[in-house]
Amino acid sequence: GAVVSQHPSRVICKSGTSVKIECRSLDFQATTMFWYRQFPKQSLMLMATSNEGSKATYEQGVEKDKFLINHASLTLSTLTVTSAHPEDSSFYICSAMRGPQGYNEQFFGPGTRLTVL
Amino acid sequence: QKEVEQNSGPLSVPEGAIASLNCTYSDRVSQSFFWYRQYSGKSPELIMSIYSNGDKEDGRFTAQLNKASQYVSLLIRDSQPSDSATYLCAVVGRGGKLTFGTGTQLKVEL
């Protein structure tokens, strides 16, 4: 159990286009999902916390108008990178939280590698 | 002081040996602790969760937690080359957010 999928796994796009990434918890319901970004040889950086049915909470320095997050159901959250630029090229990873408060196990999706030309 | 600290390594151990990975954290109210394994170019994989003081064993992995010392460790017995990866210590903070250490790179040598 505790499988999280992400789609697509890899995206190459031109500068200025928007890219949508889906994150799904396949065998459990997740009221909370998280979006991270990781640059090569660096640690995971939390971008935002996504709660089902409410607005996402963004970390300091993350532009909410650029990184649109929608958590439409208990198994699906989406991240849209709007008007992507080369500096947005990175490894984007979502996670879904399973279990009652206080346990908070997070399971990660396989990630989406975004390359903006 | 960083919230979660780990030695970046690399930690090199011979195949079959015990690998010992350590982590300290600063927030005394933390209750949930995790170890993730991350292979190069892949996303993190949860390998151990621990919530109470003492040891927790799962196969070749043992997690140890000492809340008084704010210390959590991971032991890997009978290390295999496939265990070579970066191991991330994570502590749950406010709102369920995970705070990660920078990770310890483990190399298991033949």
Short mmCIF file of N, CA and C in Angstrom, two decimals, chain A residues 32 34 36 38 42-44 46 49 59 91 93 97 101-111 113, chain B residues 31-32 34 36 38 41-46 49 51 56 88 92-93 95-98 100-103:
data_model
loop_
_atom_site.label_atom_id
_atom_site.label_comp_id
_atom_site.label_asym_id
_atom_site.label_seq_id
_atom_site.Cartn_x
_atom_site.Cartn_y
_atom_site.Cartn_z
N THR A 32 -3.88 15.86 2.80
CA THR A 32 -2.78 16.81 2.63
C THR A 32 -1.74 16.23 1.69
N PHE A 34 1.93 17.51 -0.54
CA PHE A 34 3.00 18.50 -0.54
C PHE A 34 3.70 18.49 -1.90
N TYR A 36 7.36 19.54 -3.70
CA TYR A 36 8.76 19.86 -3.47
C TYR A 36 9.44 20.10 -4.81
N GLN A 38 13.57 19.94 -6.32
CA GLN A 38 14.94 19.56 -5.99
C GLN A 38 15.86 19.85 -7.16
N GLN A 42 21.19 18.99 -4.49
CA GLN A 42 20.69 19.80 -3.39
C GLN A 42 19.56 19.06 -2.67
N SER A 43 19.22 19.59 -1.51
CA SER A 43 18.15 18.98 -0.72
C SER A 43 16.78 19.28 -1.32
N LEU A 44 15.82 18.51 -0.87
CA LEU A 44 14.43 18.81 -1.23
C LEU A 44 14.02 20.15 -0.66
N LEU A 46 10.65 22.36 0.07
CA LEU A 46 9.19 22.39 0.10
C LEU A 46 8.70 23.66 -0.57
N THR A 49 2.07 23.44 0.59
CA THR A 49 1.23 22.41 1.22
C THR A 49 -0.17 22.54 0.62
N GLU A 59 5.33 28.25 0.63
CA GLU A 59 6.49 28.61 1.42
C GLU A 59 7.01 29.98 0.98
N PHE A 91 13.55 19.15 -10.71
CA PHE A 91 12.88 17.87 -10.41
C PHE A 91 11.76 18.20 -9.42
N ILE A 93 8.65 17.01 -7.13
CA ILE A 93 8.20 15.78 -6.47
C ILE A 93 7.03 16.12 -5.55
N MET A 97 0.25 12.61 2.40
CA MET A 97 0.33 12.25 3.81
C MET A 97 -0.75 11.24 4.14
N GLN A 101 -3.33 12.53 12.32
CA GLN A 101 -2.42 13.57 12.77
C GLN A 101 -1.54 13.01 13.88
N GLY A 102 -0.32 13.36 13.83
CA GLY A 102 0.62 12.86 14.83
C GLY A 102 1.49 11.76 14.28
N TYR A 103 1.05 11.12 13.21
CA TYR A 103 1.87 10.11 12.57
C TYR A 103 2.44 10.63 11.27
N ASN A 104 1.55 11.16 10.43
CA ASN A 104 2.01 11.97 9.31
C ASN A 104 3.03 11.32 8.40
N GLU A 105 2.87 10.06 8.10
CA GLU A 105 3.78 9.46 7.14
C GLU A 105 3.55 10.10 5.78
N GLN A 106 4.62 10.47 5.14
CA GLN A 106 4.52 11.02 3.79
C GLN A 106 5.15 10.07 2.80
N PHE A 107 4.42 9.83 1.72
CA PHE A 107 4.91 8.95 0.66
C PHE A 107 5.07 9.78 -0.60
N PHE A 108 6.21 9.61 -1.23
CA PHE A 108 6.55 10.44 -2.36
C PHE A 108 6.19 9.79 -3.69
N GLY A 109 5.80 10.64 -4.63
CA GLY A 109 5.65 10.19 -6.00
C GLY A 109 7.02 10.04 -6.63
N PRO A 110 7.08 9.49 -7.84
CA PRO A 110 8.37 9.26 -8.50
C PRO A 110 9.02 10.52 -9.05
N GLY A 111 8.30 11.63 -9.05
CA GLY A 111 8.90 12.88 -9.51
C GLY A 111 8.65 13.17 -10.98
N ARG A 113 10.56 15.38 -14.02
CA ARG A 113 11.74 16.17 -14.40
C ARG A 113 11.33 17.15 -15.49
N GLN B 31 7.41 14.74 17.34
CA GLN B 31 6.91 13.45 17.79
C GLN B 31 7.08 12.35 16.75
N SER B 32 7.29 12.76 15.49
CA SER B 32 7.35 11.77 14.40
C SER B 32 8.66 11.93 13.65
N PHE B 34 11.35 10.08 10.63
CA PHE B 34 11.37 9.20 9.47
C PHE B 34 12.76 9.13 8.86
N TYR B 36 14.30 8.28 5.06
CA TYR B 36 14.03 8.07 3.65
C TYR B 36 15.34 7.70 2.95
N GLN B 38 17.14 7.83 -0.81
CA GLN B 38 17.00 8.46 -2.12
C GLN B 38 18.18 8.05 -3.00
N GLY B 41 18.85 10.73 -8.74
CA GLY B 41 17.88 10.96 -9.80
C GLY B 41 16.50 10.43 -9.52
N LYS B 42 16.29 9.89 -8.33
CA LYS B 42 14.98 9.34 -7.97
C LYS B 42 14.39 10.11 -6.80
N SER B 43 13.12 9.84 -6.51
CA SER B 43 12.47 10.51 -5.39
C SER B 43 12.73 9.71 -4.11
N PRO B 44 12.52 10.33 -2.95
CA PRO B 44 12.75 9.62 -1.68
C PRO B 44 11.75 8.49 -1.45
N GLU B 45 12.25 7.46 -0.79
CA GLU B 45 11.42 6.30 -0.45
C GLU B 45 11.44 6.13 1.06
N LEU B 46 10.27 6.05 1.67
CA LEU B 46 10.18 5.89 3.11
C LEU B 46 10.62 4.48 3.50
N SER B 49 9.74 4.53 10.03
CA SER B 49 9.07 5.55 10.82
C SER B 49 9.28 5.17 12.28
N TYR B 51 8.25 6.65 16.41
CA TYR B 51 7.49 7.66 17.14
C TYR B 51 7.78 7.66 18.64
N LYS B 56 13.34 0.30 16.83
CA LYS B 56 12.31 -0.30 15.99
C LYS B 56 13.02 -1.01 14.85
N LEU B 88 18.00 10.26 4.08
CA LEU B 88 17.47 11.52 4.60
C LEU B 88 16.73 11.28 5.90
N VAL B 92 8.82 15.68 11.68
CA VAL B 92 7.57 16.40 11.42
C VAL B 92 7.50 17.64 12.28
N GLY B 93 7.19 18.75 11.62
CA GLY B 93 7.01 20.01 12.32
C GLY B 93 5.56 20.44 12.27
N GLY B 95 2.01 21.70 11.15
CA GLY B 95 1.18 21.48 9.98
C GLY B 95 1.50 20.20 9.25
N GLY B 96 2.24 19.32 9.91
CA GLY B 96 2.59 18.06 9.27
C GLY B 96 3.74 18.17 8.29
N LYS B 97 4.35 19.35 8.21
CA LYS B 97 5.44 19.51 7.25
C LYS B 97 6.68 18.77 7.73
N LEU B 98 7.32 18.14 6.78
CA LEU B 98 8.58 17.45 7.09
C LEU B 98 9.74 18.43 6.98
N PHE B 100 13.68 18.17 6.52
CA PHE B 100 14.69 17.18 6.15
C PHE B 100 16.08 17.63 6.56
N GLY B 101 16.90 16.69 6.90
CA GLY B 101 18.32 16.94 6.98
C GLY B 101 18.88 16.97 5.56
N THR B 102 20.12 17.32 5.44
CA THR B 102 20.74 17.41 4.12
C THR B 102 21.08 16.05 3.54
N GLY B 103 20.99 15.02 4.38
CA GLY B 103 21.23 13.67 3.89
C GLY B 103 22.65 13.20 4.10
#
